[in-house]
Coordinates of N, CA and C in Angstrom, one line a residue:
X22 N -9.1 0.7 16.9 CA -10.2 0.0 17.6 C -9.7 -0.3 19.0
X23 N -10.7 0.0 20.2 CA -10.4 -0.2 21.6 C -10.4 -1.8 21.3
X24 N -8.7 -1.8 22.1 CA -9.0 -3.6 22.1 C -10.1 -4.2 23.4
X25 N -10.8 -5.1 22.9 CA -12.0 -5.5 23.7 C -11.4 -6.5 24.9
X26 N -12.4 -6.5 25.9 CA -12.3 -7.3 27.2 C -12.1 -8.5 26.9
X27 N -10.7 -9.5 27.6 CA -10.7 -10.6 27.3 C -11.4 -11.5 28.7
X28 N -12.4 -12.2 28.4 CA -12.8 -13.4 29.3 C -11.6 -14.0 29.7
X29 N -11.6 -14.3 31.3 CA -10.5 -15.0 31.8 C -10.3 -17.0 30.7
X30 N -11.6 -16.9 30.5 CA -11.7 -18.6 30.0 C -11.1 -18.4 28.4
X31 N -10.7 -17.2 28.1 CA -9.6 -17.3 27.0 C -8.3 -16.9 27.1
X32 N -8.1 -16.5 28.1 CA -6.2 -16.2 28.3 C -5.8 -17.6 27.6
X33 N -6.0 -18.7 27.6 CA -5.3 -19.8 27.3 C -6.0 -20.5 26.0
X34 N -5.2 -20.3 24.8 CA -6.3 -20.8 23.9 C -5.2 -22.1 22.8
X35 N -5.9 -22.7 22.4 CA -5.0 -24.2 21.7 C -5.1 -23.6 20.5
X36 N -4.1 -23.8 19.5 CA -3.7 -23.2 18.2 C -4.1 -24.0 17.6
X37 N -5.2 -24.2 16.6 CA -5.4 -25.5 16.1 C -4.5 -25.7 14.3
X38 N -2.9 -25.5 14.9 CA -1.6 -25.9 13.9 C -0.6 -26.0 14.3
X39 N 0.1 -27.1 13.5 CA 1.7 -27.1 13.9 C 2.4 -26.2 13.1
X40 N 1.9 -25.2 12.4 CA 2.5 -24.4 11.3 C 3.6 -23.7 12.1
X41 N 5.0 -23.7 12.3 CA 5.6 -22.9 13.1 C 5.2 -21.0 12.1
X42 N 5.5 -21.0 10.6 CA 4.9 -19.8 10.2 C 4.1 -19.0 11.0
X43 N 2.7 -20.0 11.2 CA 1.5 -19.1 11.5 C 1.9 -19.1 12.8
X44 N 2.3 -20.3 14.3 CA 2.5 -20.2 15.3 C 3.0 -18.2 15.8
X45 N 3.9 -18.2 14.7 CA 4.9 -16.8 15.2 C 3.8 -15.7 14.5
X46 N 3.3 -15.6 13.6 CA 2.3 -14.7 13.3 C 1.2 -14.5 14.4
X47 N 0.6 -15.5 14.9 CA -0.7 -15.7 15.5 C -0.2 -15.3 17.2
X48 N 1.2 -15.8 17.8 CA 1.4 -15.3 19.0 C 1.9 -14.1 18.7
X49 N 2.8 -13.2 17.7 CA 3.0 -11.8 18.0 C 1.7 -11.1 17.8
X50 N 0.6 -11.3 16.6 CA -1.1 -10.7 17.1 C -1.4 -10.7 18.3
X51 N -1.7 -11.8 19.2 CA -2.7 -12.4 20.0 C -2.1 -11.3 21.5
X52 N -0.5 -11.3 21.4 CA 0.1 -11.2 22.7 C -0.2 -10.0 23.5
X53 N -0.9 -8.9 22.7 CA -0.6 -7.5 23.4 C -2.2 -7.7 24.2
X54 N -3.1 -8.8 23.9 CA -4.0 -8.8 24.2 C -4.1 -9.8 25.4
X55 N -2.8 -10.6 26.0 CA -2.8 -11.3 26.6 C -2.9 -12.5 27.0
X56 N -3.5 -12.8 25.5 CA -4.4 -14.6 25.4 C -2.7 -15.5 24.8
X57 N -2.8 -16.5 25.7 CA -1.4 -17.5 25.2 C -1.9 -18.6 24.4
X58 N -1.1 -18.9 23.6 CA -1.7 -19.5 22.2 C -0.6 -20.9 22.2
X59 N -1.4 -21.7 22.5 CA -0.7 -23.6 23.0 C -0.6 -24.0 21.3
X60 N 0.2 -24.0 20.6 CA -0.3 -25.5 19.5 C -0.5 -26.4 19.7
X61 N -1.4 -27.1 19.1 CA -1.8 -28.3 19.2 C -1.0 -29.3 19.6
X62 N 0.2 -29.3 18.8 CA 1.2 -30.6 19.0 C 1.6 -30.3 20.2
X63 N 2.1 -29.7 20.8 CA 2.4 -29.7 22.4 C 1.3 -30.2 23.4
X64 N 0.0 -30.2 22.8 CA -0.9 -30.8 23.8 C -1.4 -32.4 22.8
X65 N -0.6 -32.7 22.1 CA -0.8 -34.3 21.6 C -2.4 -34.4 20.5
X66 N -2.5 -33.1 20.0 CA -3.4 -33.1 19.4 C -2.7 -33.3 17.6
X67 N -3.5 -34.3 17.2 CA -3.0 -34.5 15.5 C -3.7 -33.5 14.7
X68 N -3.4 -33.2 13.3 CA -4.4 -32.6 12.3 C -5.5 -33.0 11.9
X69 N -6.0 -32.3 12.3 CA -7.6 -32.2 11.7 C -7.4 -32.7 9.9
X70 N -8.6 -33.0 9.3 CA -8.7 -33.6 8.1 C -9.4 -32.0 7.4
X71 N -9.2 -31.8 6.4 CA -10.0 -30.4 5.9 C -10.6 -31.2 5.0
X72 N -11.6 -31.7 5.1 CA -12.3 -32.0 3.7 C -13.7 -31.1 2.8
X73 N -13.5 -29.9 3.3 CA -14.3 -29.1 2.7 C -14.0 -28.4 1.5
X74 N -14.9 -27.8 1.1 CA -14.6 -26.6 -0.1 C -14.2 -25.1 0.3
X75 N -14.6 -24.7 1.5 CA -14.6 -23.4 1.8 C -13.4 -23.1 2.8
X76 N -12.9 -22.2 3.0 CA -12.5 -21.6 4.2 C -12.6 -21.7 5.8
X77 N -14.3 -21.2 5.7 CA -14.6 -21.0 7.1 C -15.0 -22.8 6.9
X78 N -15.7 -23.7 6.8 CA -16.0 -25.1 6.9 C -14.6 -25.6 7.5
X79 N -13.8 -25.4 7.0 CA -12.3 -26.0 7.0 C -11.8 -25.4 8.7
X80 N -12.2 -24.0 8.7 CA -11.4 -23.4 10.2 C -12.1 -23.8 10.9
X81 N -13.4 -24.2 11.2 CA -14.4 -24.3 12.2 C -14.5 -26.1 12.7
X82 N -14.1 -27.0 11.3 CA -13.9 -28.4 11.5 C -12.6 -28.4 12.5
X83 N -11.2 -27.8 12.0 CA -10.0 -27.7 12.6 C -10.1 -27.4 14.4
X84 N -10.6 -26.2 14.0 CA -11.2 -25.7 16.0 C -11.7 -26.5 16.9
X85 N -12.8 -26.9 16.4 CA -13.7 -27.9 16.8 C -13.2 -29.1 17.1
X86 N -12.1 -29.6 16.5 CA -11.4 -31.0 16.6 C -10.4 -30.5 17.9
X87 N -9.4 -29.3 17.9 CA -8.6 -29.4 18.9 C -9.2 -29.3 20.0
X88 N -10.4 -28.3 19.9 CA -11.3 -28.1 21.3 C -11.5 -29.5 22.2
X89 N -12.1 -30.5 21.5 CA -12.7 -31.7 21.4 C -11.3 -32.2 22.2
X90 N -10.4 -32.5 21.5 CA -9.4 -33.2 21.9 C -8.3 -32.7 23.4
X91 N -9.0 -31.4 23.8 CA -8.0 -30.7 24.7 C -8.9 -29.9 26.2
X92 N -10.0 -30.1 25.4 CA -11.0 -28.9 26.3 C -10.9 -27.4 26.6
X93 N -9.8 -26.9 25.9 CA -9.8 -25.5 25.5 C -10.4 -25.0 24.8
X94 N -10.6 -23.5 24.8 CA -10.8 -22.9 24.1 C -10.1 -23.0 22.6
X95 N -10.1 -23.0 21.2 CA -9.8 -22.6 20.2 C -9.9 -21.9 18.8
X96 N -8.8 -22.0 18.4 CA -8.4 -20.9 17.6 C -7.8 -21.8 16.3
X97 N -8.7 -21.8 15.2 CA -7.8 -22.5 14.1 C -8.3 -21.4 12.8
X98 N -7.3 -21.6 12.0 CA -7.3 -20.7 10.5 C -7.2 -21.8 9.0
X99 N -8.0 -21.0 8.4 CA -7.9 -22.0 7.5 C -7.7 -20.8 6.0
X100 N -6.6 -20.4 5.2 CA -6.1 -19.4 4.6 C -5.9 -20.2 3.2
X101 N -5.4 -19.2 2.4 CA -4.9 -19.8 1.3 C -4.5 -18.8 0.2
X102 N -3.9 -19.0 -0.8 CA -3.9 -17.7 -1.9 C -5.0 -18.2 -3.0
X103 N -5.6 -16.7 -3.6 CA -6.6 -17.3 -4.8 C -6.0 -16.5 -6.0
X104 N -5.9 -16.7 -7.5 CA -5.0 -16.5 -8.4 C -6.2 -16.3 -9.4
X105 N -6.8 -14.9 -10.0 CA -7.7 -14.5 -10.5 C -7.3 -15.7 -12.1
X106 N -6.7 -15.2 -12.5 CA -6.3 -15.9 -13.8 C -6.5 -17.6 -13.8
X107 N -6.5 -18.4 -12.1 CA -6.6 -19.7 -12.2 C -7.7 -20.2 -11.7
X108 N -9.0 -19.0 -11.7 CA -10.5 -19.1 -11.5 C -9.8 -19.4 -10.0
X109 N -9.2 -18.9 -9.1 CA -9.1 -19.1 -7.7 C -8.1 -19.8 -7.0
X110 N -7.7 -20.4 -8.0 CA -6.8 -21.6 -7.1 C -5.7 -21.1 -7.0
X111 N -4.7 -21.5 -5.9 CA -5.1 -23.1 -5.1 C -5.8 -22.8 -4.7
X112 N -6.6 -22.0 -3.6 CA -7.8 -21.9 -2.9 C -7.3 -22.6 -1.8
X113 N -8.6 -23.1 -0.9 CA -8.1 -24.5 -0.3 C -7.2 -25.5 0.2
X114 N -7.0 -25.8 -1.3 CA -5.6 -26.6 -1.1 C -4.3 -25.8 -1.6
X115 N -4.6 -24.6 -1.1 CA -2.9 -24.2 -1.4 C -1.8 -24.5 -0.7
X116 N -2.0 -25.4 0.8 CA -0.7 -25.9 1.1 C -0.2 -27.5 0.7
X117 N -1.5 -28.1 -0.4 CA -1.0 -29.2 -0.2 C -1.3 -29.0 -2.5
X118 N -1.2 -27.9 -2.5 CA -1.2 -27.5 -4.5 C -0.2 -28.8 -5.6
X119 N 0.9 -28.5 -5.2 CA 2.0 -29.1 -5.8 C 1.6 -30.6 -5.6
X120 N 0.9 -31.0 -4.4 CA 1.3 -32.7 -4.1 C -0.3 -33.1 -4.7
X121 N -1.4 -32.1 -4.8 CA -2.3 -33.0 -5.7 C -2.3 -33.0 -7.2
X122 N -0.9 -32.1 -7.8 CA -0.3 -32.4 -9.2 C 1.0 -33.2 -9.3
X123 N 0.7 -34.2 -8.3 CA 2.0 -35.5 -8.1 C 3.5 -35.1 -7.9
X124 N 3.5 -33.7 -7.3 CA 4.6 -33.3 -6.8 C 4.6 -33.3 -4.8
X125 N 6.0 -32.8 -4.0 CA 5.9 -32.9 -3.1 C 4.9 -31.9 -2.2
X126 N 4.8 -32.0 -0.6 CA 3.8 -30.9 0.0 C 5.4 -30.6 0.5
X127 N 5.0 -29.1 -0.3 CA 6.6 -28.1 0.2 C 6.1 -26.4 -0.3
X128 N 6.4 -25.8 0.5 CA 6.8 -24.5 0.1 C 7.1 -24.2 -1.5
X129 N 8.5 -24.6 -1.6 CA 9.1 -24.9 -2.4 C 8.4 -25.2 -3.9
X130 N 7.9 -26.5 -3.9 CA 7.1 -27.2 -4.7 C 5.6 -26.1 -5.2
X131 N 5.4 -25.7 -4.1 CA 4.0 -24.8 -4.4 C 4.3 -24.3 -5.3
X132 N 5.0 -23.3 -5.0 CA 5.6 -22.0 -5.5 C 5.8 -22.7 -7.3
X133 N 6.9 -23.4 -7.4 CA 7.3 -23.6 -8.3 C 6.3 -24.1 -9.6
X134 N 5.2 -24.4 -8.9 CA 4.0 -24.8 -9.8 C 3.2 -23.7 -9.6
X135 N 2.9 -22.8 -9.4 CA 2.2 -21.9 -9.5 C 2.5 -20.6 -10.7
X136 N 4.6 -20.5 -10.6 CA 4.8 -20.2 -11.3 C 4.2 -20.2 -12.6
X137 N 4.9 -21.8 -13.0 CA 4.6 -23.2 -13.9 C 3.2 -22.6 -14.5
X138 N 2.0 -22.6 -13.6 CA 1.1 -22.4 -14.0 C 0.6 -20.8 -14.9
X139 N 1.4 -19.9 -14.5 CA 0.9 -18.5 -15.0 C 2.2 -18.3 -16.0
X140 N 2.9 -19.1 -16.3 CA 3.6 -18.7 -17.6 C 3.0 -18.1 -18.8
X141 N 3.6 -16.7 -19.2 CA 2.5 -16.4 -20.3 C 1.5 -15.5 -20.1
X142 N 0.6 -15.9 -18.7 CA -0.3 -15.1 -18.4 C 0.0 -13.2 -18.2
X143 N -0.7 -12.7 -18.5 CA -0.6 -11.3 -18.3 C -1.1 -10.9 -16.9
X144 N -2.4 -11.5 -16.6 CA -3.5 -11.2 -15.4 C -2.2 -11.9 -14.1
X145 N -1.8 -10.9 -13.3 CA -1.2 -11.5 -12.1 C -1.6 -11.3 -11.3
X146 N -2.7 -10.8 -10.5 CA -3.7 -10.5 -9.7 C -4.1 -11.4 -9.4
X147 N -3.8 -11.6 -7.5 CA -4.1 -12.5 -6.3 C -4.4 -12.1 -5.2
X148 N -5.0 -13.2 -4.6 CA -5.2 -11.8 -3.3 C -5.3 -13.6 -2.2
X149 N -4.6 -13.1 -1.0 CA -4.9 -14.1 0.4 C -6.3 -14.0 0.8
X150 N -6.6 -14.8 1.4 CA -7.8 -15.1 2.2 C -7.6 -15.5 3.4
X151 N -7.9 -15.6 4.7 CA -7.4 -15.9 6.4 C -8.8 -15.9 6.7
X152 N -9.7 -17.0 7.2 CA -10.7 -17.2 8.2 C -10.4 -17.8 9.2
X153 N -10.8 -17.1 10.3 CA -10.3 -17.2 12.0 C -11.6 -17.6 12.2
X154 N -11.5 -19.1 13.0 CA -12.2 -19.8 14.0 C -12.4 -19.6 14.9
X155 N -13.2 -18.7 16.2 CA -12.6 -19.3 17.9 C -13.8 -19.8 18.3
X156 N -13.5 -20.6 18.6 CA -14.4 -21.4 19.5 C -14.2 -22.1 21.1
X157 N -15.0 -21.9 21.7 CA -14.8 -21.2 23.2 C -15.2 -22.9 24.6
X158 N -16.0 -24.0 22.9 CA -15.7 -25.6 23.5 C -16.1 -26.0 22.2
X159 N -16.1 -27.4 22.3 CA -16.2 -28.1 21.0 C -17.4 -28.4 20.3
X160 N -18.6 -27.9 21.1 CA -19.9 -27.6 20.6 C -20.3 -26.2 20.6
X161 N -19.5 -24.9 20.7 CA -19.6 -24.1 20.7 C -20.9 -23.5 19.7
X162 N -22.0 -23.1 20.0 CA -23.3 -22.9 19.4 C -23.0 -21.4 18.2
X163 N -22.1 -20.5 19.2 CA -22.0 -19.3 18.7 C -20.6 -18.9 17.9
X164 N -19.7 -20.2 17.1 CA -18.3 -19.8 17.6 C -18.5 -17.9 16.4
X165 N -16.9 -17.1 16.8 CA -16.5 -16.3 16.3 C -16.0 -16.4 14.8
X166 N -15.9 -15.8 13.9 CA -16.0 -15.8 12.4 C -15.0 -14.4 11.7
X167 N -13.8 -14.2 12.0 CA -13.2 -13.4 11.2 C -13.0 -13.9 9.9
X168 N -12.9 -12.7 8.7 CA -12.0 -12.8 7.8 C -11.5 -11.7 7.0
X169 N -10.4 -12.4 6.2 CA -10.0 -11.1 5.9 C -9.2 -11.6 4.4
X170 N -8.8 -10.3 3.7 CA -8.3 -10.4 2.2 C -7.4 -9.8 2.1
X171 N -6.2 -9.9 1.3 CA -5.2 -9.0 1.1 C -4.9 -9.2 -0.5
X172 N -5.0 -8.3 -0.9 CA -4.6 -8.2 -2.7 C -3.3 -8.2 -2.4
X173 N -2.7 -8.5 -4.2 CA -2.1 -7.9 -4.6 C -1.4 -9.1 -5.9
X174 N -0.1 -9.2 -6.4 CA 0.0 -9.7 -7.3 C 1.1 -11.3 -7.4
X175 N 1.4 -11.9 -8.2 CA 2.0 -13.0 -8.6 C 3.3 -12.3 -9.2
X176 N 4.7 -12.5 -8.7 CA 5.7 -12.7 -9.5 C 6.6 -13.5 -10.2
X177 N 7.2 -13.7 -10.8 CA 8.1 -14.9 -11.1 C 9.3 -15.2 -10.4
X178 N 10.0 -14.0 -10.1 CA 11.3 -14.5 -8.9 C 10.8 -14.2 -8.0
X179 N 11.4 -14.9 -6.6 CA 10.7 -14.6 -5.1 C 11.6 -13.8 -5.0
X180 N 11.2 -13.2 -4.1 CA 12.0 -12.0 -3.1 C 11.8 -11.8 -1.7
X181 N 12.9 -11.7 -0.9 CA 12.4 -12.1 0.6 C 12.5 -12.9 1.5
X182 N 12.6 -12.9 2.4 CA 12.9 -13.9 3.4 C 12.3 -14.0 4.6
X183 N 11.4 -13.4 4.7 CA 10.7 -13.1 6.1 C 9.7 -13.9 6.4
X184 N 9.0 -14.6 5.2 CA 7.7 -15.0 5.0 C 7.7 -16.5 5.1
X185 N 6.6 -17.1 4.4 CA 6.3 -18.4 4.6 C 5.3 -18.6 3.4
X186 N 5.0 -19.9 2.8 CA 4.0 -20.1 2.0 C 4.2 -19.7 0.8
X187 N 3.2 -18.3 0.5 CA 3.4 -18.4 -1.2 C 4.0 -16.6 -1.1
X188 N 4.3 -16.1 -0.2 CA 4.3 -14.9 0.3 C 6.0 -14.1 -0.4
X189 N 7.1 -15.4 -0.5 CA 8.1 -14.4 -1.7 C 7.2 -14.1 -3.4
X190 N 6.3 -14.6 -3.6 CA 5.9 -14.4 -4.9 C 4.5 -13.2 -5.1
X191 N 4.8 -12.9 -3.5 CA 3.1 -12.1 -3.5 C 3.5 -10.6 -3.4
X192 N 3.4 -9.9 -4.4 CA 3.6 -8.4 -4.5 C 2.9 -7.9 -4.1
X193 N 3.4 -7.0 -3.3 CA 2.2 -5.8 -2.7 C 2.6 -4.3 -4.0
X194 N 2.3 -3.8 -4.6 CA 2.3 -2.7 -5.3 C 2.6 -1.6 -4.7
X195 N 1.7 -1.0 -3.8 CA 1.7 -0.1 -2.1 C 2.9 -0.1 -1.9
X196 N 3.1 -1.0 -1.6 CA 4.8 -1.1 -1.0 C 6.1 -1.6 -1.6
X197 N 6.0 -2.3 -2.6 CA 7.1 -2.2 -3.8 C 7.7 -3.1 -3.4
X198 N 7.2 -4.1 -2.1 CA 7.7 -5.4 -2.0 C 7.1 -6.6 -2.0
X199 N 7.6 -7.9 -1.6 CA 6.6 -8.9 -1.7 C 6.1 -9.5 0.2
X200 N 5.4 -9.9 0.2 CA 5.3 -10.3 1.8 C 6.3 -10.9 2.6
X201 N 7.0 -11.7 1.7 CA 8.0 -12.2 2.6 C 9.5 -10.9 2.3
X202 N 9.4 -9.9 1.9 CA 10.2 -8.5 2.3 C 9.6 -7.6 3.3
X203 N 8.7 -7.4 3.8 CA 8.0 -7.2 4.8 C 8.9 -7.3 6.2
X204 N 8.6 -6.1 6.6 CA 9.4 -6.3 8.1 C 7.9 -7.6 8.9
X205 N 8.2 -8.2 10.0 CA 7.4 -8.6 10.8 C 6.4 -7.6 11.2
X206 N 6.6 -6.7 11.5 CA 5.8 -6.1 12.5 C 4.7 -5.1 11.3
X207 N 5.0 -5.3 10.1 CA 4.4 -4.6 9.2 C 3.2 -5.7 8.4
X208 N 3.7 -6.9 8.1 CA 3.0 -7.8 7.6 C 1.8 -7.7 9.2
X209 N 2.8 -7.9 10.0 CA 1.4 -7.8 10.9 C 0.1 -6.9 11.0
X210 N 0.8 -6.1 10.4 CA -0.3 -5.5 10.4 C -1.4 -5.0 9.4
X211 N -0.5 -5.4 7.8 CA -1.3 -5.6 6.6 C -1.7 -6.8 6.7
X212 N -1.5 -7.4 6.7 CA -1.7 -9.5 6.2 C -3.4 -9.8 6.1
X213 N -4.0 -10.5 5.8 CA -4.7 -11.2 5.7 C -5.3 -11.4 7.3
X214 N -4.5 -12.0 7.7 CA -4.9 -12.7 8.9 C -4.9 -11.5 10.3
X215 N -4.1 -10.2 10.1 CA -4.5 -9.5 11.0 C -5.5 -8.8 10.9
X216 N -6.0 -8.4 9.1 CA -7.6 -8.3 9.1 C -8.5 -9.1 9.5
X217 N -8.6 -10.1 9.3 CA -9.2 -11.4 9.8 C -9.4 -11.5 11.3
X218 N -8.4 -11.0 12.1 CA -8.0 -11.0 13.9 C -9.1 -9.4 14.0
X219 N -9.0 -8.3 13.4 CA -9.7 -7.3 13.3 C -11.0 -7.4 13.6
X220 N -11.5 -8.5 12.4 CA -12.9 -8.8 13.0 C -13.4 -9.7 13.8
X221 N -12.4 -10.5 13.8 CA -12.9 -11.2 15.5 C -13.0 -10.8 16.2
X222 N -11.9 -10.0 16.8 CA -11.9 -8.8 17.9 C -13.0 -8.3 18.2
X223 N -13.5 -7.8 16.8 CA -14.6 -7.0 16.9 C -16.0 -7.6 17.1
X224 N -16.0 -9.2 16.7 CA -16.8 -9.2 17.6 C -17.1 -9.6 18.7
X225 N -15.6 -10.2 19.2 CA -15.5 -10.6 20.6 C -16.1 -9.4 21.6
X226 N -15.4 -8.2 20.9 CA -16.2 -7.3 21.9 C -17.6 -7.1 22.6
X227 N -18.5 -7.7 21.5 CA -20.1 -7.5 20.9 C -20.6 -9.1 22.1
X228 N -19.5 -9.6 21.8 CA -20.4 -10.9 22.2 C -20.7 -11.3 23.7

């Protein structure tokens, strides 16, 4: 895909996370295209509340708030893993999974209840979800709407160290590793979220 024309009023856009993970994911995407990607906390912006059920509700509240709070342009994601066998979950709250079954909000913790969870199970089939926000002010009428999916499966030992989130447990089959075995520059280019950047792009071009 020809990468599309960037508007000068988005070279500079507010990251609506302190996720250092996604920070490094989201500036090695964004960079070849020239837009500089601020996180929030360096511009004194707190977290947004996600009180939705969906994805895109959740990226569009987040955007909307840093916009509001900064007067930039933004960019927020709202992702998660879905786990066929657990009708979906975590969904949503997959970074905060572990702490609404009275355990800590950790990596760590996730993982280890998700495990927990699929003991037994046969069905290991999961797949990421990444919706991309941009919104160009805080009332933005038209914001942009990527998303994107990435299969693949649940393991019980992690493997990997590249990754973040639930990504040592996430097997790709294709490639006979798990996401966080993934070189960088390769997740970038399978993941979730660079499909998701795919269709923004696409229709930033349009717009």
């Amino acid at each position: 895909m020809t990468a599309p024309k960037i508007p000068d009023s988005l070279r500079r856009v507010v990251l609506a996370s302190n996720n250092a993970g996604k920070l490094r994911e989201f500036s090695a995407l964004f960079a070849p295209l020239g837009i500089e990607l601020v996180p929030q906390g360096e511009l004194g912006v707190p977290e947004a509340e996600e009180p939705h059920v969906t994805f895109v509700e959740n990226a569009l509240a987040k955007a909307r708030h840093a916009s509001r709070l900064t007067g930039l342009p933004a960019l927020a994601d709202d992702s998660g893993l879905c786990v066929a066998a657990l009708d979906g979950a975590p969904g949503v709250y997959s970074a905060r999974y572990a702490k609404m079954h009275g355990g800590e909000k950790s990596d760590q913790a996730n993982n280890d209840l998700l495990v927990r969870k699929l003991a037994g199970v046969a069905d290991r089939s999961a797949w990421y979800v990444a919706v991309l926000a941009l919104v160009r002010s805080e009332n933005d009428p038209r914001p942009l709407i990527g998303e994107g999916l990435w299969h693949g499966e649940i393991i019980d030992q992690p493997e990997g160290a590249n990754g973040f989130g639930y990504d040592p447990h996430f097997y790709l089959p294709d490639q006979a590793l798990t996401a966080a075995a993934l070189d960088p520059e390769e997740k970038n280019r399978l993941s979730h979220r660079a499909r998701a950047l795919r269709e923004l792009l696409s229709k930033l071009s349009q717009a």
